[in-house]
Amino acid sequence: MNNQKKLIDVTPFEPLVIKVHYDNWDLESIIPICEKLIEEAPLKTHLELNDAASSVSNKLAPPHLIPEFKPFYRWILPMIEHIMYNEWELNRKIDIGISNSWVNVHGMGGITAEHEHGATAVVAAAYITLPPNSGFIKFKDPLEYVKGIRPENDADMRFYKTVKAQQGDVLLFPGWLRHKTEPSKTDEKRWVLTTNFVAALNKDKLKL
Amino acid sequence: MNIQALGDITPFHPLIIKSHFDFKWNELESISNYLINTTEQEMVLETGGGLSSALNPKPPHMLPEFEEFYKWFLPMARHIIIKEWGYTPTINYNVVQSWVNVHENGGTTLEHNHGGAILVASAYLNLPKDSGFIEFRDPMEYQKGFHRRDNMGWEWNECKAKTGDVLCFPGWLKHRTQPSNSDEQRWVLTTNVGF
């Protein structure tokens, strides 16, 4: 917000994209597991283009059920609860569960095409590695139709907003918010762990 | 609970922007009353002791008494439209309509929007204690309505303000006022900016 004229953003609606940071990735043990998850994934997802792959179809071994990822999930769960119940004011009688988790890897030119996560209450995108020039995430403005009266030229620039990040950052956002990634411009691998946290009525509360 | 600092990094434009102008209300009260008293048609949006000059052929932005405010306001409105909201700078955005509203005790403005106005400014000429704030309807209520909430009416969100505050927001954003619980009159100058 430009403060030249003492303009204050007083938009009273809750934040949509929240960033936290996790410092405890043990890359030496995690990366080989991630590579195995990708290798054993039975299907190639249509969202991953060029030099990109995902373990999303590997339902037998989602990261949240793998011991090496447990410290991350123990760390993030209280934050997910806080966001769901306090920031976004969801009903406290509804428990939190994980419907799926997976890792994505992007090499040179790799990209994740535009998508959303359906009924997911909170999506967590955790940057296990994020080399320079490997591409950031871009969120599509959910108010694009009402803002569409703006006479401007570049529709993609107009409605997509890039969120910069660094290795270890974790971005949290609602499942309905559409997003995609920038293409990677490096040969170094970009690894992202994604988790769908759902509002799980009448289901056992997640224990970690 | 010890929650790590959560950073709001929502990358979209701010929807509601507050600034401040020190109105000389004692110099504006007379003309404001004149505008209300010479408005022949009532606005259906004003109820319970609310009146508006919206249908008065004399809009405040054409009157010398409000000239100082508009001299301050218009560059700021253009800055918000072009720099904060990303509209093209090739269009000459200008005031297209303006009016004053007054609320007695119980007065309220019902839910509405301002159609094609690019920017709406609600300027509090006089905002007594307990005379009611503006409330904005969450434009993402359908997406957010997917999950159950604890609180009924969560889609309405209050913006607190004080006399002299100027709230700028897009014309499509639905809003209403809380009813006034004060015996002192609440006066608001509203301006539509468009092209």
Short mmCIF file of C-alpha atoms in Angstrom, two decimals:
data_model
loop_
_atom_site.label_atom_id
_atom_site.label_comp_id
_atom_site.label_asym_id
_atom_site.label_seq_id
_atom_site.Cartn_x
_atom_site.Cartn_y
_atom_site.Cartn_z
CA MET A 1 0.00 0.00 0.00
CA ASN A 2 1.40 3.36 -1.02
CA ASN A 3 1.62 5.60 2.06
CA GLN A 4 2.23 8.80 0.14
CA LYS A 5 -1.21 10.06 1.06
CA LYS A 6 -1.57 8.07 4.28
CA LEU A 7 -3.80 5.49 2.69
CA ILE A 8 -4.60 2.59 4.97
CA ASP A 9 -5.89 -0.77 3.78
CA VAL A 10 -8.88 -1.43 6.04
CA THR A 11 -10.35 -4.33 4.04
CA PRO A 12 -12.16 -6.25 6.79
CA PHE A 13 -12.17 -9.71 5.22
CA GLU A 14 -9.88 -12.47 6.44
CA PRO A 15 -6.48 -13.09 4.80
CA LEU A 16 -6.56 -15.59 1.95
CA VAL A 17 -2.88 -16.49 1.63
CA ILE A 18 -0.78 -16.92 4.74
CA LYS A 19 2.94 -17.63 4.96
CA VAL A 20 4.85 -19.43 7.71
CA HIS A 21 8.35 -20.89 7.73
CA TYR A 22 9.72 -24.33 8.59
CA ASP A 23 13.46 -24.67 9.17
CA ASN A 24 13.83 -28.34 9.87
CA TRP A 25 13.86 -30.11 6.55
CA ASP A 26 16.53 -32.84 6.60
CA LEU A 27 17.20 -32.80 2.87
CA GLU A 28 19.59 -35.75 2.95
CA SER A 29 16.88 -38.06 4.18
CA ILE A 30 13.80 -36.38 2.67
CA ILE A 31 14.87 -35.95 -0.97
CA PRO A 32 15.54 -39.69 -1.59
CA ILE A 33 12.09 -40.44 -0.14
CA CYS A 34 10.53 -37.82 -2.41
CA GLU A 35 12.29 -39.31 -5.43
CA LYS A 36 10.97 -42.75 -4.52
CA LEU A 37 7.42 -41.40 -4.14
CA ILE A 38 7.58 -39.90 -7.61
CA GLU A 39 9.12 -43.03 -9.08
CA GLU A 40 6.41 -45.25 -7.63
CA ALA A 41 3.49 -43.00 -8.64
CA PRO A 42 1.31 -45.06 -10.98
CA LEU A 43 0.04 -42.15 -13.08
CA LYS A 44 1.42 -38.96 -14.55
CA THR A 45 -0.84 -36.04 -13.61
CA HIS A 46 -2.03 -33.80 -16.44
CA LEU A 47 -1.24 -30.69 -14.38
CA GLU A 48 2.51 -31.24 -14.40
CA LEU A 49 3.98 -30.07 -17.69
CA ASN A 50 7.46 -30.29 -19.27
CA ASP A 51 10.13 -31.46 -16.82
CA ALA A 52 7.71 -31.83 -13.89
CA ALA A 53 6.29 -34.76 -11.98
CA SER A 54 4.03 -35.43 -9.01
CA SER A 55 3.42 -38.24 -6.55
CA VAL A 56 -0.25 -37.24 -6.21
CA SER A 57 -1.43 -40.57 -7.67
CA ASN A 58 0.71 -42.53 -5.20
CA LYS A 59 -2.07 -43.23 -2.72
CA LEU A 60 -0.19 -46.04 -0.98
CA ALA A 61 2.45 -43.77 0.47
CA PRO A 62 1.31 -40.18 0.97
CA PRO A 63 3.96 -38.14 2.84
CA HIS A 64 1.77 -37.48 5.88
CA LEU A 65 1.85 -41.21 6.65
CA ILE A 66 5.64 -41.52 6.29
CA PRO A 67 7.65 -41.24 9.54
CA GLU A 68 10.28 -38.85 8.11
CA PHE A 69 7.58 -36.24 7.46
CA LYS A 70 5.97 -36.52 10.91
CA PRO A 71 7.97 -33.66 12.49
CA PHE A 72 6.67 -31.30 9.81
CA TYR A 73 3.05 -32.36 10.34
CA ARG A 74 3.36 -32.11 14.13
CA TRP A 75 4.67 -28.58 13.65
CA ILE A 76 2.06 -27.42 11.16
CA LEU A 77 -1.11 -28.91 12.62
CA PRO A 78 -1.58 -26.29 15.39
CA MET A 79 -1.20 -23.58 12.76
CA ILE A 80 -3.80 -25.19 10.52
CA GLU A 81 -6.18 -25.40 13.50
CA HIS A 82 -5.54 -21.75 14.32
CA ILE A 83 -6.19 -20.64 10.75
CA MET A 84 -9.33 -22.72 10.31
CA TYR A 85 -10.92 -21.88 13.63
CA ASN A 86 -9.57 -18.42 14.48
CA GLU A 87 -8.59 -16.71 11.22
CA TRP A 88 -11.28 -18.18 9.01
CA GLU A 89 -13.83 -18.88 11.76
CA LEU A 90 -14.92 -22.35 10.66
CA ASN A 91 -17.17 -24.30 12.99
CA ARG A 92 -15.15 -25.74 15.89
CA LYS A 93 -17.30 -28.85 16.02
CA ILE A 94 -15.78 -29.92 12.72
CA ASP A 95 -12.46 -31.73 13.02
CA ILE A 96 -9.46 -31.45 10.78
CA GLY A 97 -8.28 -34.33 8.62
CA ILE A 98 -5.82 -34.83 5.79
CA SER A 99 -7.41 -36.07 2.59
CA ASN A 100 -4.16 -36.35 0.63
CA SER A 101 -0.56 -35.21 0.43
CA TRP A 102 2.09 -35.50 -2.26
CA VAL A 103 5.35 -34.06 -3.53
CA ASN A 104 5.99 -32.30 -6.82
CA VAL A 105 9.33 -31.85 -8.53
CA HIS A 106 10.15 -29.32 -11.23
CA GLY A 107 13.24 -29.30 -13.44
CA MET A 108 14.07 -26.83 -16.23
CA GLY A 109 10.83 -25.66 -17.85
CA GLY A 110 8.67 -27.56 -15.37
CA ILE A 111 5.31 -26.03 -14.58
CA THR A 112 2.10 -26.85 -12.73
CA ALA A 113 -0.92 -25.75 -14.74
CA GLU A 114 -3.83 -23.77 -13.24
CA HIS A 115 -5.97 -25.74 -10.81
CA GLU A 116 -7.73 -25.65 -7.45
CA HIS A 117 -8.10 -28.18 -4.63
CA GLY A 118 -11.87 -28.53 -4.51
CA ALA A 119 -13.35 -29.02 -1.07
CA THR A 120 -10.05 -28.65 0.77
CA ALA A 121 -10.33 -26.25 3.71
CA VAL A 122 -6.62 -25.36 3.87
CA VAL A 123 -3.95 -26.22 1.32
CA ALA A 124 -0.35 -26.20 2.57
CA ALA A 125 2.38 -25.83 -0.06
CA ALA A 126 5.74 -26.34 1.63
CA TYR A 127 8.93 -25.50 -0.25
CA ILE A 128 11.33 -28.31 0.61
CA THR A 129 13.75 -26.80 -1.90
CA LEU A 130 13.32 -23.62 -3.92
CA PRO A 131 16.47 -22.89 -5.97
CA PRO A 132 16.90 -19.44 -7.51
CA ASN A 133 14.84 -19.02 -10.71
CA SER A 134 12.87 -22.22 -10.14
CA GLY A 135 9.57 -20.35 -10.25
CA PHE A 136 7.06 -19.05 -7.72
CA ILE A 137 3.37 -19.78 -7.29
CA LYS A 138 0.78 -17.47 -8.89
CA PHE A 139 -2.71 -17.02 -7.51
CA LYS A 140 -5.69 -16.05 -9.64
CA ASP A 141 -7.74 -13.18 -8.28
CA PRO A 142 -11.04 -14.74 -7.12
CA LEU A 143 -12.81 -11.46 -7.91
CA GLU A 144 -11.75 -11.45 -11.54
CA TYR A 145 -15.31 -11.13 -12.82
CA VAL A 146 -16.27 -8.07 -10.80
CA LYS A 147 -12.88 -6.53 -11.46
CA GLY A 148 -13.14 -7.43 -15.13
CA ILE A 149 -14.53 -4.02 -16.05
CA ARG A 150 -11.05 -2.58 -15.72
CA PRO A 151 -9.81 -1.45 -19.11
CA GLU A 152 -6.30 -2.93 -19.21
CA ASN A 153 -4.26 -4.88 -21.65
CA ASP A 154 -2.55 -7.96 -20.23
CA ALA A 155 -5.26 -10.22 -18.81
CA ASP A 156 -2.78 -12.74 -17.39
CA MET A 157 -0.79 -10.11 -15.52
CA ARG A 158 -4.00 -8.46 -14.40
CA PHE A 159 -5.53 -11.40 -12.61
CA TYR A 160 -2.53 -13.53 -11.62
CA LYS A 161 -0.47 -12.38 -8.68
CA THR A 162 2.92 -13.90 -7.92
CA VAL A 163 3.82 -14.74 -4.34
CA LYS A 164 7.56 -14.77 -3.77
CA ALA A 165 8.97 -17.28 -1.31
CA GLN A 166 12.14 -18.94 -0.12
CA GLN A 167 13.17 -22.46 0.75
CA GLY A 168 11.36 -23.56 3.93
CA ASP A 169 8.38 -21.25 3.41
CA VAL A 170 4.93 -22.81 3.72
CA LEU A 171 2.02 -21.12 1.96
CA LEU A 172 -1.46 -21.74 3.33
CA PHE A 173 -4.59 -20.92 1.33
CA PRO A 174 -8.17 -22.10 0.79
CA GLY A 175 -8.75 -24.99 -1.61
CA TRP A 176 -11.03 -22.96 -3.87
CA LEU A 177 -8.33 -20.41 -4.74
CA ARG A 178 -7.02 -21.15 -8.24
CA HIS A 179 -3.27 -21.14 -8.77
CA LYS A 180 -0.42 -22.29 -10.98
CA THR A 181 3.37 -22.07 -10.97
CA GLU A 182 5.81 -20.07 -13.00
CA PRO A 183 8.02 -22.24 -15.23
CA SER A 184 11.33 -23.21 -13.69
CA LYS A 185 14.37 -21.63 -15.30
CA THR A 186 16.98 -23.72 -13.58
CA ASP A 187 18.32 -27.26 -13.78
CA GLU A 188 18.24 -27.50 -9.98
CA LYS A 189 15.22 -29.38 -8.70
CA ARG A 190 12.38 -27.56 -6.98
CA TRP A 191 10.64 -29.84 -4.48
CA VAL A 192 7.26 -28.95 -2.99
CA LEU A 193 5.24 -30.91 -0.44
CA THR A 194 1.50 -30.24 -0.78
CA THR A 195 -1.11 -31.25 1.78
CA ASN A 196 -4.88 -31.00 1.67
CA PHE A 197 -6.34 -30.32 5.12
CA VAL A 198 -10.07 -30.93 5.13
CA ALA A 199 -12.92 -30.12 7.49
CA ALA A 200 -13.78 -33.66 8.51
CA LEU A 201 -17.26 -33.83 10.04
CA ASN A 202 -18.00 -37.14 11.81
CA LYS A 203 -14.51 -38.43 11.18
CA ASP A 204 -11.80 -39.23 13.67
CA LYS A 205 -9.67 -36.26 14.49
CA LEU A 206 -6.23 -36.46 12.97
CA LYS A 207 -3.64 -37.80 15.40
CA LEU A 208 0.00 -37.17 14.77
CA MET B 1 -1.18 -21.60 21.98
CA ASN B 2 2.20 -20.45 20.71
CA ILE B 3 1.49 -19.85 17.06
CA GLN B 4 4.35 -18.74 14.87
CA ALA B 5 3.76 -15.31 13.41
CA LEU B 6 1.42 -15.78 10.48
CA GLY B 7 2.15 -13.47 7.58
CA ASP B 8 -0.82 -12.30 5.53
CA ILE B 9 0.61 -12.29 2.01
CA THR B 10 -2.69 -12.17 0.12
CA PRO B 11 -1.48 -10.71 -3.17
CA PHE B 12 -4.66 -9.05 -4.41
CA HIS B 13 -5.49 -5.35 -4.36
CA PRO B 14 -6.83 -3.82 -1.14
CA LEU B 15 -10.58 -3.39 -1.48
CA ILE B 16 -11.27 -0.74 1.15
CA ILE B 17 -8.87 2.11 1.72
CA LYS B 18 -9.12 4.69 4.47
CA SER B 19 -7.83 8.23 4.42
CA HIS B 20 -8.69 11.31 6.45
CA PHE B 21 -9.82 14.88 5.75
CA ASP B 22 -10.43 17.46 8.45
CA PHE B 23 -13.88 18.77 7.51
CA LYS B 24 -15.04 22.08 8.92
CA TRP B 25 -18.43 20.68 9.84
CA ASN B 26 -19.69 23.94 11.32
CA GLU B 27 -19.25 25.49 7.86
CA LEU B 28 -20.85 22.55 6.02
CA GLU B 29 -23.82 21.80 8.27
CA SER B 30 -26.01 24.53 6.81
CA ILE B 31 -25.53 23.55 3.14
CA SER B 32 -25.90 19.86 4.02
CA ASN B 33 -29.25 20.54 5.68
CA TYR B 34 -30.26 22.65 2.68
CA LEU B 35 -29.50 19.75 0.31
CA ILE B 36 -31.58 17.32 2.38
CA ASN B 37 -34.46 19.77 2.80
CA THR B 38 -34.65 20.56 -0.92
CA THR B 39 -34.63 16.93 -2.05
CA GLU B 40 -38.14 16.09 -3.19
CA GLN B 41 -37.87 12.33 -3.70
CA GLU B 42 -37.04 9.92 -0.90
CA MET B 43 -34.51 7.15 -1.36
CA VAL B 44 -35.86 3.66 -0.68
CA LEU B 45 -32.52 2.69 0.80
CA GLU B 46 -32.82 5.13 3.69
CA THR B 47 -35.05 3.82 6.47
CA GLY B 48 -35.87 4.38 10.12
CA GLY B 49 -34.86 8.00 10.23
CA GLY B 50 -32.44 8.20 7.34
CA LEU B 51 -32.58 10.80 4.56
CA SER B 52 -30.51 11.35 1.43
CA SER B 53 -29.92 14.11 -1.11
CA ALA B 54 -29.02 11.52 -3.79
CA LEU B 55 -31.90 12.65 -6.00
CA ASN B 56 -31.28 16.36 -5.52
CA PRO B 57 -30.20 18.04 -8.79
CA LYS B 58 -27.55 19.93 -6.82
CA PRO B 59 -24.70 17.52 -6.03
CA PRO B 60 -22.14 18.59 -3.41
CA HIS B 61 -19.19 18.29 -5.80
CA MET B 62 -20.64 21.16 -7.84
CA LEU B 63 -21.00 23.44 -4.82
CA PRO B 64 -18.30 25.88 -3.64
CA GLU B 65 -18.70 24.81 -0.01
CA PHE B 66 -17.28 21.37 -0.84
CA GLU B 67 -14.60 22.58 -3.25
CA GLU B 68 -11.74 22.24 -0.76
CA PHE B 69 -12.62 18.61 -0.11
CA TYR B 70 -12.83 17.67 -3.78
CA LYS B 71 -9.57 19.45 -4.52
CA TRP B 72 -7.97 17.13 -1.97
CA PHE B 73 -10.00 14.04 -2.86
CA LEU B 74 -9.76 13.75 -6.63
CA PRO B 75 -5.97 13.24 -6.96
CA MET B 76 -6.17 10.65 -4.19
CA ALA B 77 -9.08 8.85 -5.89
CA ARG B 78 -7.15 8.76 -9.17
CA HIS B 79 -4.09 7.44 -7.35
CA ILE B 80 -6.12 4.59 -5.85
CA ILE B 81 -7.83 3.76 -9.15
CA ILE B 82 -4.63 3.71 -11.19
CA LYS B 83 -1.84 2.79 -8.77
CA GLU B 84 -3.59 0.67 -6.16
CA TRP B 85 -6.26 -1.00 -8.29
CA GLY B 86 -4.41 -1.14 -11.60
CA TYR B 87 -6.81 0.67 -13.90
CA THR B 88 -5.44 2.19 -17.08
CA PRO B 89 -4.06 5.74 -16.65
CA THR B 90 -5.31 6.70 -20.12
CA ILE B 91 -8.82 7.52 -18.88
CA ASN B 92 -9.79 10.72 -17.09
CA TYR B 93 -11.57 9.47 -13.97
CA ASN B 94 -13.88 12.04 -12.49
CA VAL B 95 -16.70 12.60 -10.04
CA VAL B 96 -19.96 11.49 -11.63
CA GLN B 97 -22.32 11.87 -8.67
CA SER B 98 -22.36 12.93 -5.03
CA TRP B 99 -24.84 13.41 -2.20
CA VAL B 100 -25.16 13.65 1.56
CA ASN B 101 -26.99 11.29 3.88
CA VAL B 102 -28.21 12.02 7.39
CA HIS B 103 -29.24 9.46 9.99
CA GLU B 104 -31.35 10.24 13.02
CA ASN B 105 -31.63 7.75 15.90
CA GLY B 106 -32.65 4.42 14.28
CA GLY B 107 -31.69 5.57 10.80
CA THR B 108 -30.00 3.05 8.54
CA THR B 109 -29.01 2.60 4.90
CA LEU B 110 -30.04 -0.75 3.46
CA GLU B 111 -27.78 -3.11 1.52
CA HIS B 112 -26.84 -1.81 -1.90
CA ASN B 113 -23.99 -1.25 -4.33
CA HIS B 114 -23.05 1.61 -6.62
CA GLY B 115 -23.24 -0.20 -9.97
CA GLY B 116 -20.72 1.06 -12.45
CA ALA B 117 -18.92 3.47 -10.13
CA ILE B 118 -15.20 2.71 -10.27
CA LEU B 119 -14.62 4.15 -6.81
CA VAL B 120 -17.04 5.14 -4.07
CA ALA B 121 -15.96 7.44 -1.26
CA SER B 122 -17.88 7.65 1.99
CA ALA B 123 -16.67 10.68 3.90
CA TYR B 124 -17.80 11.08 7.49
CA LEU B 125 -18.77 14.71 7.91
CA ASN B 126 -20.01 14.01 11.42
CA LEU B 127 -19.91 10.57 13.03
CA PRO B 128 -21.17 10.76 16.63
CA LYS B 129 -20.53 7.96 19.09
CA ASP B 130 -22.91 5.01 18.59
CA SER B 131 -24.28 6.40 15.33
CA GLY B 132 -23.36 3.23 13.42
CA PHE B 133 -20.54 2.13 11.15
CA ILE B 134 -20.60 0.86 7.60
CA GLU B 135 -20.62 -2.90 6.99
CA PHE B 136 -19.29 -4.59 3.86
CA ARG B 137 -20.55 -7.88 2.48
CA ASP B 138 -17.76 -10.36 1.79
CA PRO B 139 -17.61 -10.63 -2.02
CA MET B 140 -16.30 -14.19 -1.67
CA GLU B 141 -19.22 -15.38 0.44
CA TYR B 142 -20.07 -18.16 -2.00
CA GLN B 143 -16.58 -19.65 -2.00
CA LYS B 144 -16.23 -19.23 1.76
CA GLY B 145 -19.75 -20.45 2.40
CA PHE B 146 -18.64 -23.93 1.49
CA HIS B 147 -17.50 -24.57 5.05
CA ARG B 148 -19.65 -24.25 8.12
CA ARG B 149 -19.05 -21.25 10.33
CA ASP B 150 -19.59 -20.60 14.01
CA ASN B 151 -21.14 -17.19 13.58
CA MET B 152 -24.27 -16.30 11.67
CA GLY B 153 -23.84 -13.18 9.58
CA TRP B 154 -20.11 -13.77 9.11
CA GLU B 155 -20.37 -12.34 5.59
CA TRP B 156 -20.98 -8.84 7.01
CA ASN B 157 -17.85 -7.07 8.20
CA GLU B 158 -17.78 -3.74 10.02
CA CYS B 159 -15.31 -0.97 9.26
CA LYS B 160 -14.82 1.29 12.26
CA ALA B 161 -14.23 4.96 11.55
CA LYS B 162 -14.27 8.44 13.06
CA THR B 163 -15.36 11.88 11.92
CA GLY B 164 -13.24 12.97 8.96
CA ASP B 165 -12.41 9.46 7.79
CA VAL B 166 -12.90 8.80 4.10
CA LEU B 167 -13.50 5.20 3.03
CA CYS B 168 -12.83 4.38 -0.63
CA PHE B 169 -14.09 1.11 -2.12
CA PRO B 170 -15.17 -0.29 -5.49
CA GLY B 171 -18.74 0.41 -6.61
CA TRP B 172 -19.60 -3.28 -6.97
CA LEU B 173 -18.92 -4.03 -3.28
CA LYS B 174 -22.21 -4.41 -1.39
CA HIS B 175 -22.56 -2.52 1.86
CA ARG B 176 -25.03 -1.15 4.38
CA THR B 177 -24.94 0.84 7.60
CA GLN B 178 -25.60 -0.19 11.16
CA PRO B 179 -28.62 1.59 12.65
CA SER B 180 -27.80 4.74 14.56
CA ASN B 181 -28.19 4.53 18.33
CA SER B 182 -27.43 8.17 18.86
CA ASP B 183 -29.66 11.23 19.15
CA GLU B 184 -26.97 13.24 17.41
CA GLN B 185 -27.16 13.27 13.61
CA ARG B 186 -24.73 11.20 11.58
CA TRP B 187 -23.74 12.94 8.32
CA VAL B 188 -21.99 11.25 5.41
CA LEU B 189 -20.88 12.70 2.08
CA THR B 190 -20.82 10.02 -0.63
CA THR B 191 -19.13 10.39 -4.01
CA ASN B 192 -19.11 8.15 -7.08
CA VAL B 193 -16.06 8.33 -9.31
CA GLY B 194 -16.30 6.90 -12.81
CA PHE B 195 -15.57 7.65 -16.43
#
